[in-house]
Amino acid sequence: MSPSWNNVRADFPILHQQVNGHPLVYLDNGATSQKPRSVIDALVRYYERDNSNVHRGLHALSTRATDAYEGARARIAKFINAADPAEVLFTRGTTESINIVARSWGHAHLKPGDVVLTTEFEHHSNLVPWQQAAKAAGATLKYVPLLGADGEGGPDLAALDQLLTPQVKLFAFTHISNTLGTINPVAEFCRRARAVGAVTVIDAAQSVGHRPLDVQQIGCDFLAFSGHKMCGPTGIGVLYGRRALLDQLAPDETGGGMVVQVTYEGATWKPAPERFEAGTPNVAGAIALGTACDYLDNLGRDKIAAHDTALVTIAMEKLSALPGIRIIGPKKGAERSGMVSFAFEGVHAHDVVTFADEDGIALRGGHHCNQPLMRKLGLTSTTRASFYLYNTPEEIDRLVKSLQRIQKFFAG
Ligand code: PMP
């Protein structure tokens, strides 16, 4: 049975407020999602009852905090179907997760003449770390082209085959583009990369909270995501790494909690996950992220994906009818994730966002950390409306009305 989406709204306290005299319409979920009561309660409960440092104390609170922290790791492993909780490393978010791989794996494995492959539509967080790693190693960074004047054709799969030579040591790509809404065939990408012996890194920031995700079925080596885009807190995220790779990897950061023995001459490392979690971790964040996994799986991520698709299909239909609009990314709602990025002829995205805010609607305008992609499409910025489980068709109507008001103002 499908959840009642209107009841879902009751779980999110922040949604029940007026902004500029209008009920809030929150359509900036690509940037960060709102938090259900259960996640907020998990944070408060931890600080009220269990707050203590993990892995170091023998007292009751420390044991409780450690059990809850490790319980969250096991919960998240189940959420992405990792074979072993030790394959789940807690980080600050997608950006840190990708940087860890770029620095640790890149430093150990990349050499002059090697190729790192990515796509033309990556978030800066899955682009700049690879530029840095390639530069440091004397390797070359290459890009799988994006097809279509509006980026509607997705990745060029024929070009991918040409680019995937044995020189490619690593292929890093997004699961879902945060600007285009393109959904990449990630299992297929991994299969092709494996055929040339390349390690795969997936940026799952926009996907893991929106649709079922199974790292074993996808067959990736690394996968990164952020808690705050999937109903969890900010400041917590995950790097999934296949155990065999993590065991060979040197830590990026060193310090307390990740060592077995330290002498004045040197130190030895614990195995994963501790090896990669130097210092006091974000215990409350990790626990509340586990709660977010419960929340999403209780609703059903397949149902959330269907809800996203239903909303984006309505939005595509209604927005396409507006004069002078240019929508980028896949043309059909069914082929994209729950977001729409668009440009209005003669109206800057920042003006669109400011006007929509007057109507109580939260949108995002700018380059969306996709500057090279914007340049490729001949744009400086777009406006993005991004949906999640608590959004409704009525909110899309409010968006359309607001956009009509904006167009009228600028036409006059
Ligand atoms: N990748 C993608 C596709 C994203 O949408 C984002 C967030 N906008 C990131 C990476 C970076 O995530 P974070 O800022 O949480 O590290």
Short mmCIF file of C-alpha atoms and ligand atoms in Angstrom, two decimals:
data_model
loop_
_atom_site.label_atom_id
_atom_site.label_comp_id
_atom_site.label_asym_id
_atom_site.label_seq_id
_atom_site.Cartn_x
_atom_site.Cartn_y
_atom_site.Cartn_z
CA MET A 1 0.00 0.00 0.00
CA SER A 2 1.26 3.50 -0.76
CA PRO A 3 1.84 5.79 2.19
CA SER A 4 -0.56 8.69 2.58
CA TRP A 5 1.70 11.51 1.49
CA ASN A 6 -0.36 14.14 3.28
CA ASN A 7 0.13 12.25 6.56
CA VAL A 8 3.86 12.25 5.83
CA ARG A 9 3.83 16.05 5.96
CA ALA A 10 2.73 15.87 9.58
CA ASP A 11 6.05 14.19 10.41
CA PHE A 12 8.03 17.30 9.39
CA PRO A 13 7.56 20.15 11.89
CA ILE A 14 9.39 22.72 9.75
CA LEU A 15 6.87 22.48 6.92
CA HIS A 16 4.08 23.95 9.04
CA GLN A 17 5.06 27.59 8.89
CA GLN A 18 4.31 30.70 6.89
CA VAL A 19 7.02 32.36 4.82
CA ASN A 20 6.33 35.92 3.66
CA GLY A 21 2.68 35.44 4.55
CA HIS A 22 2.25 32.17 2.64
CA PRO A 23 2.39 28.52 3.72
CA LEU A 24 5.94 27.33 3.03
CA VAL A 25 6.49 25.34 -0.18
CA TYR A 26 9.91 23.74 0.20
CA LEU A 27 11.32 22.79 -3.21
CA ASP A 28 15.03 22.93 -2.43
CA ASN A 29 15.45 19.27 -1.51
CA GLY A 30 18.38 18.82 -3.88
CA ALA A 31 20.34 21.14 -1.58
CA THR A 32 19.12 19.60 1.65
CA SER A 33 16.02 17.76 2.82
CA GLN A 34 13.91 18.51 5.86
CA LYS A 35 13.99 16.27 8.94
CA PRO A 36 11.15 14.17 10.35
CA ARG A 37 10.28 14.33 14.04
CA SER A 38 11.87 10.90 14.65
CA VAL A 39 15.28 12.13 13.46
CA ILE A 40 15.05 15.33 15.52
CA ASP A 41 14.01 13.22 18.55
CA ALA A 42 16.96 10.85 18.02
CA LEU A 43 19.37 13.80 18.24
CA VAL A 44 17.71 15.21 21.35
CA ARG A 45 17.45 11.78 23.01
CA TYR A 46 21.14 11.12 22.44
CA TYR A 47 22.21 14.41 24.01
CA GLU A 48 19.70 14.11 26.86
CA ARG A 49 20.45 10.50 27.83
CA ASP A 50 23.47 8.88 26.17
CA ASN A 51 26.02 11.56 25.25
CA SER A 52 29.50 10.16 25.74
CA ASN A 53 32.60 9.44 23.72
CA VAL A 54 32.64 6.15 21.84
CA HIS A 55 35.07 3.23 21.85
CA ARG A 56 37.12 4.63 24.73
CA GLY A 57 35.12 4.42 27.93
CA LEU A 58 33.97 1.50 30.01
CA HIS A 59 31.18 3.32 31.79
CA ALA A 60 27.48 2.90 31.09
CA LEU A 61 26.97 6.00 28.95
CA SER A 62 30.01 5.26 26.79
CA THR A 63 28.83 1.69 26.26
CA ARG A 64 25.38 2.94 25.29
CA ALA A 65 26.79 5.56 22.91
CA THR A 66 29.15 3.01 21.34
CA ASP A 67 26.37 0.45 20.89
CA ALA A 68 24.10 3.04 19.29
CA TYR A 69 26.90 4.33 17.03
CA GLU A 70 27.86 0.84 15.85
CA GLY A 71 24.16 -0.07 15.59
CA ALA A 72 23.74 2.87 13.21
CA ARG A 73 26.64 1.60 11.12
CA ALA A 74 24.97 -1.81 10.83
CA ARG A 75 21.64 -0.14 10.01
CA ILE A 76 23.21 1.92 7.22
CA ALA A 77 25.03 -1.16 5.88
CA LYS A 78 21.61 -2.79 5.55
CA PHE A 79 20.20 0.36 3.92
CA ILE A 80 22.66 0.04 1.02
CA ASN A 81 23.04 -3.75 1.29
CA ALA A 82 26.76 -3.66 2.11
CA ALA A 83 28.09 -7.15 2.84
CA ASP A 84 29.76 -6.03 6.07
CA PRO A 85 29.14 -3.04 8.43
CA ALA A 86 32.94 -2.47 8.39
CA GLU A 87 32.51 -1.30 4.80
CA VAL A 88 30.54 1.73 6.06
CA LEU A 89 32.80 4.62 7.08
CA PHE A 90 31.31 7.67 8.75
CA THR A 91 32.41 10.97 7.22
CA ARG A 92 31.11 14.55 7.17
CA GLY A 93 29.33 13.99 3.88
CA THR A 94 29.69 13.23 0.19
CA THR A 95 32.43 15.81 -0.32
CA GLU A 96 34.65 14.41 2.41
CA SER A 97 33.94 10.82 1.31
CA ILE A 98 35.09 11.50 -2.25
CA ASN A 99 38.12 13.45 -1.05
CA ILE A 100 39.18 10.48 1.11
CA VAL A 101 39.19 8.19 -1.93
CA ALA A 102 40.87 10.79 -4.14
CA ARG A 103 43.65 11.37 -1.60
CA SER A 104 44.15 7.88 -0.12
CA TRP A 105 43.47 5.72 -3.15
CA GLY A 106 44.79 8.32 -5.60
CA HIS A 107 48.05 8.75 -3.73
CA ALA A 108 48.65 4.99 -3.52
CA HIS A 109 47.61 3.96 -7.03
CA LEU A 110 47.82 6.78 -9.58
CA LYS A 111 50.99 7.33 -11.56
CA PRO A 112 52.03 9.33 -14.63
CA GLY A 113 50.28 8.13 -17.78
CA ASP A 114 47.22 6.83 -15.90
CA VAL A 115 43.76 8.10 -16.72
CA VAL A 116 40.99 9.03 -14.30
CA LEU A 117 37.60 9.09 -15.98
CA THR A 118 34.55 11.05 -14.94
CA THR A 119 31.61 12.69 -16.76
CA GLU A 120 30.84 16.17 -18.02
CA PHE A 121 28.00 16.57 -15.52
CA GLU A 122 29.54 16.02 -12.11
CA HIS A 123 29.01 18.17 -9.03
CA HIS A 124 32.23 20.02 -8.16
CA SER A 125 32.61 17.59 -5.24
CA ASN A 126 33.08 14.73 -7.69
CA LEU A 127 35.24 16.74 -10.06
CA VAL A 128 37.72 18.98 -8.26
CA PRO A 129 39.11 16.16 -6.02
CA TRP A 130 39.89 14.17 -9.21
CA GLN A 131 41.51 17.18 -10.84
CA GLN A 132 43.71 17.49 -7.76
CA ALA A 133 44.51 13.75 -7.57
CA ALA A 134 45.33 13.56 -11.29
CA LYS A 135 47.52 16.66 -11.07
CA ALA A 136 49.40 15.32 -8.05
CA ALA A 137 50.11 12.00 -9.79
CA GLY A 138 50.80 13.30 -13.30
CA ALA A 139 47.72 11.40 -14.50
CA THR A 140 45.14 12.69 -17.00
CA LEU A 141 41.49 13.42 -16.26
CA LYS A 142 39.06 12.60 -19.06
CA TYR A 143 35.33 13.17 -19.37
CA VAL A 144 32.48 11.08 -20.74
CA PRO A 145 30.56 13.57 -22.92
CA LEU A 146 26.98 14.58 -22.23
CA LEU A 147 24.66 14.37 -25.24
CA GLY A 148 22.11 16.95 -26.39
CA ALA A 149 22.00 20.75 -26.53
CA ASP A 150 19.99 20.70 -23.28
CA GLY A 151 21.88 17.72 -21.85
CA GLU A 152 18.78 15.64 -22.54
CA GLY A 153 20.66 12.72 -24.10
CA GLY A 154 22.55 11.66 -20.98
CA PRO A 155 26.05 10.19 -21.06
CA ASP A 156 27.46 9.17 -24.44
CA LEU A 157 27.69 5.39 -23.97
CA ALA A 158 29.55 4.83 -27.26
CA ALA A 159 32.17 7.38 -26.20
CA LEU A 160 32.38 5.67 -22.81
CA ASP A 161 33.44 2.44 -24.53
CA GLN A 162 36.13 4.33 -26.45
CA LEU A 163 37.36 6.07 -23.32
CA LEU A 164 37.46 2.95 -21.12
CA THR A 165 40.96 1.79 -22.01
CA PRO A 166 43.28 -0.19 -19.72
CA GLN A 167 44.95 3.17 -18.85
CA VAL A 168 41.81 4.10 -16.91
CA LYS A 169 42.52 3.33 -13.28
CA LEU A 170 39.40 4.88 -11.79
CA PHE A 171 35.96 5.90 -13.04
CA ALA A 172 34.03 8.33 -10.84
CA PHE A 173 30.44 9.24 -11.74
CA THR A 174 27.25 10.49 -10.24
CA HIS A 175 24.22 8.24 -9.79
CA ILE A 176 21.80 11.15 -10.25
CA SER A 177 22.83 14.56 -11.59
CA ASN A 178 21.94 17.32 -9.11
CA THR A 179 21.29 19.74 -11.99
CA LEU A 180 19.90 17.70 -14.87
CA GLY A 181 18.05 15.01 -12.92
CA THR A 182 19.70 12.42 -15.19
CA ILE A 183 19.75 8.92 -13.73
CA ASN A 184 22.91 7.11 -14.78
CA PRO A 185 22.93 3.35 -15.47
CA VAL A 186 25.38 2.81 -12.62
CA ALA A 187 25.45 -1.01 -12.62
CA GLU A 188 26.23 -0.92 -16.34
CA PHE A 189 28.97 1.70 -15.79
CA CYS A 190 30.52 -0.54 -13.10
CA ARG A 191 30.34 -3.60 -15.34
CA ARG A 192 32.13 -1.79 -18.17
CA ALA A 193 34.73 -0.28 -15.82
CA ARG A 194 35.45 -3.66 -14.25
CA ALA A 195 36.14 -5.10 -17.70
CA VAL A 196 39.21 -2.82 -17.97
CA GLY A 197 40.18 -3.20 -14.31
CA ALA A 198 39.13 0.32 -13.27
CA VAL A 199 38.00 1.08 -9.73
CA THR A 200 34.55 2.72 -9.53
CA VAL A 201 33.39 5.60 -7.31
CA ILE A 202 29.72 6.59 -7.24
CA ASP A 203 28.40 9.92 -6.01
CA ALA A 204 25.04 8.83 -4.57
CA ALA A 205 24.24 12.17 -2.88
CA GLN A 206 21.02 12.63 -4.89
CA SER A 207 19.95 9.01 -5.08
CA VAL A 208 20.31 7.01 -1.88
CA GLY A 209 17.42 8.69 -0.05
CA HIS A 210 15.19 8.69 -3.12
CA ARG A 211 15.26 5.14 -4.49
CA PRO A 212 16.33 1.63 -3.47
CA LEU A 213 20.10 1.24 -3.71
CA ASP A 214 22.10 -1.99 -3.42
CA VAL A 215 25.88 -1.66 -3.61
CA GLN A 216 26.35 -5.38 -4.24
CA GLN A 217 23.88 -5.42 -7.09
CA ILE A 218 25.46 -2.25 -8.56
CA GLY A 219 28.92 -3.77 -8.14
CA CYS A 220 30.74 -0.54 -7.22
CA ASP A 221 33.99 -0.25 -5.28
CA PHE A 222 33.23 3.03 -3.48
CA LEU A 223 30.00 4.97 -2.97
CA ALA A 224 29.56 8.33 -1.23
CA PHE A 225 26.53 10.06 0.25
CA SER A 226 25.37 12.73 2.70
CA GLY A 227 22.92 12.31 5.57
CA HIS A 228 21.34 15.74 5.18
CA LYS A 229 19.83 15.04 1.75
CA MET A 230 18.02 11.92 3.02
CA CYS A 231 16.18 13.24 6.08
CA GLY A 232 19.27 12.91 8.31
CA PRO A 233 21.31 15.61 10.03
CA THR A 234 24.02 17.78 8.48
CA GLY A 235 27.66 16.97 9.21
CA ILE A 236 27.31 13.21 8.77
CA GLY A 237 27.77 11.11 5.66
CA VAL A 238 29.09 7.81 4.48
CA LEU A 239 31.85 6.39 2.39
CA TYR A 240 31.09 2.81 1.43
CA GLY A 241 34.19 0.90 0.33
CA ARG A 242 34.55 -2.71 -0.67
CA ARG A 243 36.35 -4.50 2.17
CA ALA A 244 39.18 -5.82 -0.02
CA LEU A 245 40.01 -2.28 -1.13
CA LEU A 246 39.69 -0.71 2.32
CA ASP A 247 42.06 -3.29 3.78
CA GLN A 248 44.78 -2.19 1.35
CA LEU A 249 44.17 1.53 1.82
CA ALA A 250 46.30 3.78 4.03
CA PRO A 251 44.38 6.27 6.17
CA ASP A 252 43.99 9.82 4.98
CA GLU A 253 43.83 11.25 8.49
CA THR A 254 45.66 9.95 11.54
CA GLY A 255 45.25 10.47 15.28
CA GLY A 256 43.32 8.97 18.17
CA GLY A 257 40.97 6.03 17.81
CA MET A 258 42.44 4.58 14.60
CA VAL A 259 45.74 3.15 15.87
CA VAL A 260 46.69 -0.21 17.39
CA GLN A 261 50.08 0.74 18.74
CA VAL A 262 52.01 3.97 18.82
CA THR A 263 55.70 4.34 19.64
CA TYR A 264 57.93 7.41 19.40
CA GLU A 265 59.00 6.00 16.04
CA GLY A 266 55.68 5.24 14.38
CA ALA A 267 52.21 3.71 14.55
CA THR A 268 50.14 0.80 13.25
CA TRP A 269 46.54 1.10 12.06
CA LYS A 270 43.35 -0.64 13.08
CA PRO A 271 41.34 -2.27 10.29
CA ALA A 272 38.38 -0.51 8.66
CA PRO A 273 36.20 1.21 9.70
CA GLU A 274 38.23 2.63 12.65
CA ARG A 275 41.30 3.14 10.44
CA PHE A 276 39.41 5.85 8.56
CA GLU A 277 37.70 7.52 11.52
CA ALA A 278 40.45 9.38 13.39
CA GLY A 279 39.29 11.50 16.34
CA THR A 280 35.90 11.78 17.97
CA PRO A 281 33.22 11.09 15.37
CA ASN A 282 29.82 12.72 14.93
CA VAL A 283 28.11 10.20 17.20
CA ALA A 284 24.73 11.94 17.40
CA GLY A 285 24.70 12.48 13.63
CA ALA A 286 25.47 8.83 12.89
CA ILE A 287 22.74 7.60 15.24
CA ALA A 288 20.18 10.01 13.77
CA LEU A 289 21.20 8.96 10.26
CA GLY A 290 20.31 5.40 11.26
CA THR A 291 16.91 6.72 12.33
CA ALA A 292 16.54 8.44 8.94
CA CYS A 293 17.17 5.07 7.26
CA ASP A 294 14.36 3.57 9.37
CA TYR A 295 12.07 6.43 8.44
CA LEU A 296 12.69 6.11 4.69
CA ASP A 297 12.50 2.32 4.64
CA ASN A 298 9.27 2.32 6.66
CA LEU A 299 7.73 4.41 3.88
CA GLY A 300 9.51 2.37 1.19
CA ARG A 301 12.12 3.88 -1.10
CA ASP A 302 10.42 2.33 -4.11
CA LYS A 303 7.30 4.29 -3.16
CA ILE A 304 9.32 7.47 -2.61
CA ALA A 305 10.83 7.04 -6.09
CA ALA A 306 7.33 6.60 -7.58
CA HIS A 307 6.15 9.73 -5.73
CA ASP A 308 9.16 11.72 -7.06
CA THR A 309 8.39 10.50 -10.59
CA ALA A 310 4.70 11.42 -10.31
CA LEU A 311 5.58 14.94 -9.11
CA VAL A 312 8.30 15.57 -11.66
CA THR A 313 6.03 14.36 -14.47
CA ILE A 314 3.38 16.89 -13.45
CA ALA A 315 6.02 19.61 -13.08
CA MET A 316 7.55 18.90 -16.50
CA GLU A 317 4.14 19.06 -18.14
CA LYS A 318 3.09 22.32 -16.46
CA LEU A 319 6.44 24.09 -16.69
CA SER A 320 6.92 23.16 -20.36
CA ALA A 321 3.76 25.14 -21.13
CA LEU A 322 5.30 28.40 -19.82
CA PRO A 323 6.56 30.73 -22.56
CA GLY A 324 10.32 31.27 -22.91
CA ILE A 325 11.28 28.43 -20.59
CA ARG A 326 14.26 26.19 -21.31
CA ILE A 327 14.28 22.98 -19.28
CA ILE A 328 17.57 21.10 -19.18
CA GLY A 329 18.03 17.36 -18.72
CA PRO A 330 15.90 14.39 -19.85
CA LYS A 331 12.69 15.38 -21.62
CA LYS A 332 10.41 12.82 -19.96
CA GLY A 333 9.48 12.85 -16.29
CA ALA A 334 9.74 9.08 -16.15
CA GLU A 335 13.40 9.27 -17.21
CA ARG A 336 14.57 11.75 -14.59
CA SER A 337 14.72 12.06 -10.84
CA GLY A 338 12.44 14.40 -8.90
CA MET A 339 13.89 17.71 -9.98
CA VAL A 340 13.53 20.27 -12.76
CA SER A 341 16.18 22.85 -13.71
CA PHE A 342 15.19 25.62 -16.08
CA ALA A 343 16.12 29.00 -17.45
CA PHE A 344 13.73 31.79 -18.38
CA GLU A 345 14.61 33.96 -21.33
CA GLY A 346 15.56 37.40 -20.02
CA VAL A 347 15.14 36.62 -16.30
CA HIS A 348 18.09 35.76 -14.09
CA ALA A 349 17.70 32.69 -11.87
CA HIS A 350 18.39 34.80 -8.77
CA ASP A 351 15.40 37.01 -9.64
CA VAL A 352 13.22 33.91 -10.07
CA VAL A 353 14.27 32.60 -6.66
CA THR A 354 13.75 36.00 -4.99
CA PHE A 355 10.26 36.41 -6.48
CA ALA A 356 9.29 32.83 -5.59
CA ASP A 357 10.47 33.45 -2.03
CA GLU A 358 7.98 36.34 -1.82
CA ASP A 359 5.32 33.70 -2.53
CA GLY A 360 6.68 31.42 0.22
CA ILE A 361 8.39 29.04 -2.22
CA ALA A 362 11.97 27.86 -1.63
CA LEU A 363 13.87 27.21 -4.89
CA ARG A 364 17.55 27.21 -5.78
CA GLY A 365 19.16 29.44 -8.38
CA GLY A 366 22.74 29.43 -9.57
CA HIS A 367 25.25 27.08 -11.11
CA HIS A 368 24.46 24.29 -8.62
CA CYS A 369 28.19 23.49 -8.23
CA ASN A 370 28.20 22.51 -11.91
CA GLN A 371 30.13 25.39 -13.49
CA PRO A 372 31.68 23.43 -16.40
CA LEU A 373 28.28 21.91 -17.22
CA MET A 374 26.61 25.34 -17.22
CA ARG A 375 29.32 26.63 -19.56
CA LYS A 376 28.84 23.62 -21.86
CA LEU A 377 25.10 24.30 -22.07
CA GLY A 378 25.70 28.02 -22.70
CA LEU A 379 24.14 29.04 -19.40
CA THR A 380 25.41 30.90 -16.35
CA SER A 381 22.70 29.66 -14.04
CA THR A 382 19.38 27.87 -13.78
CA THR A 383 16.53 27.72 -11.31
CA ARG A 384 15.96 24.31 -9.77
CA ALA A 385 12.82 22.93 -8.16
CA SER A 386 13.59 19.65 -6.43
CA PHE A 387 10.96 17.43 -4.84
CA TYR A 388 10.80 14.94 -2.01
CA LEU A 389 8.36 12.75 -0.20
CA TYR A 390 6.43 15.58 1.51
CA ASN A 391 5.79 17.62 -1.67
CA THR A 392 2.37 17.64 -3.32
CA PRO A 393 0.83 18.40 -6.73
CA GLU A 394 -0.84 21.45 -5.15
CA GLU A 395 2.62 22.83 -4.38
CA ILE A 396 3.55 22.50 -8.04
CA ASP A 397 0.46 24.56 -8.87
CA ARG A 398 1.68 27.22 -6.44
CA LEU A 399 5.08 27.13 -8.18
CA VAL A 400 3.53 27.53 -11.63
CA LYS A 401 1.41 30.48 -10.45
CA SER A 402 4.45 32.15 -8.97
CA LEU A 403 6.47 31.63 -12.15
CA GLN A 404 3.62 33.15 -14.19
CA ARG A 405 3.68 36.20 -11.90
CA ILE A 406 7.44 36.50 -12.40
CA GLN A 407 7.12 36.28 -16.17
CA LYS A 408 4.39 38.88 -16.20
CA PHE A 409 6.50 41.26 -14.13
CA PHE A 410 9.55 40.94 -16.36
CA ALA A 411 7.50 41.09 -19.56
CA GLY A 412 5.91 44.34 -18.42
N1 PMP B 1 27.29 15.46 -5.20
C1 PMP B 1 26.05 15.82 -5.55
C2 PMP B 1 25.42 15.18 -6.76
C3 PMP B 1 25.36 16.75 -4.79
O1 PMP B 1 24.12 17.10 -5.14
C4 PMP B 1 25.98 17.31 -3.64
C5 PMP B 1 25.28 18.33 -2.80
N2 PMP B 1 24.69 19.37 -3.53
C6 PMP B 1 27.28 16.88 -3.32
C7 PMP B 1 27.90 15.97 -4.12
C8 PMP B 1 27.99 17.42 -2.12
O2 PMP B 1 27.36 17.02 -0.95
P1 PMP B 1 27.79 17.61 0.45
O3 PMP B 1 27.78 19.10 0.30
O4 PMP B 1 26.74 17.13 1.40
O5 PMP B 1 29.15 17.09 0.76
#
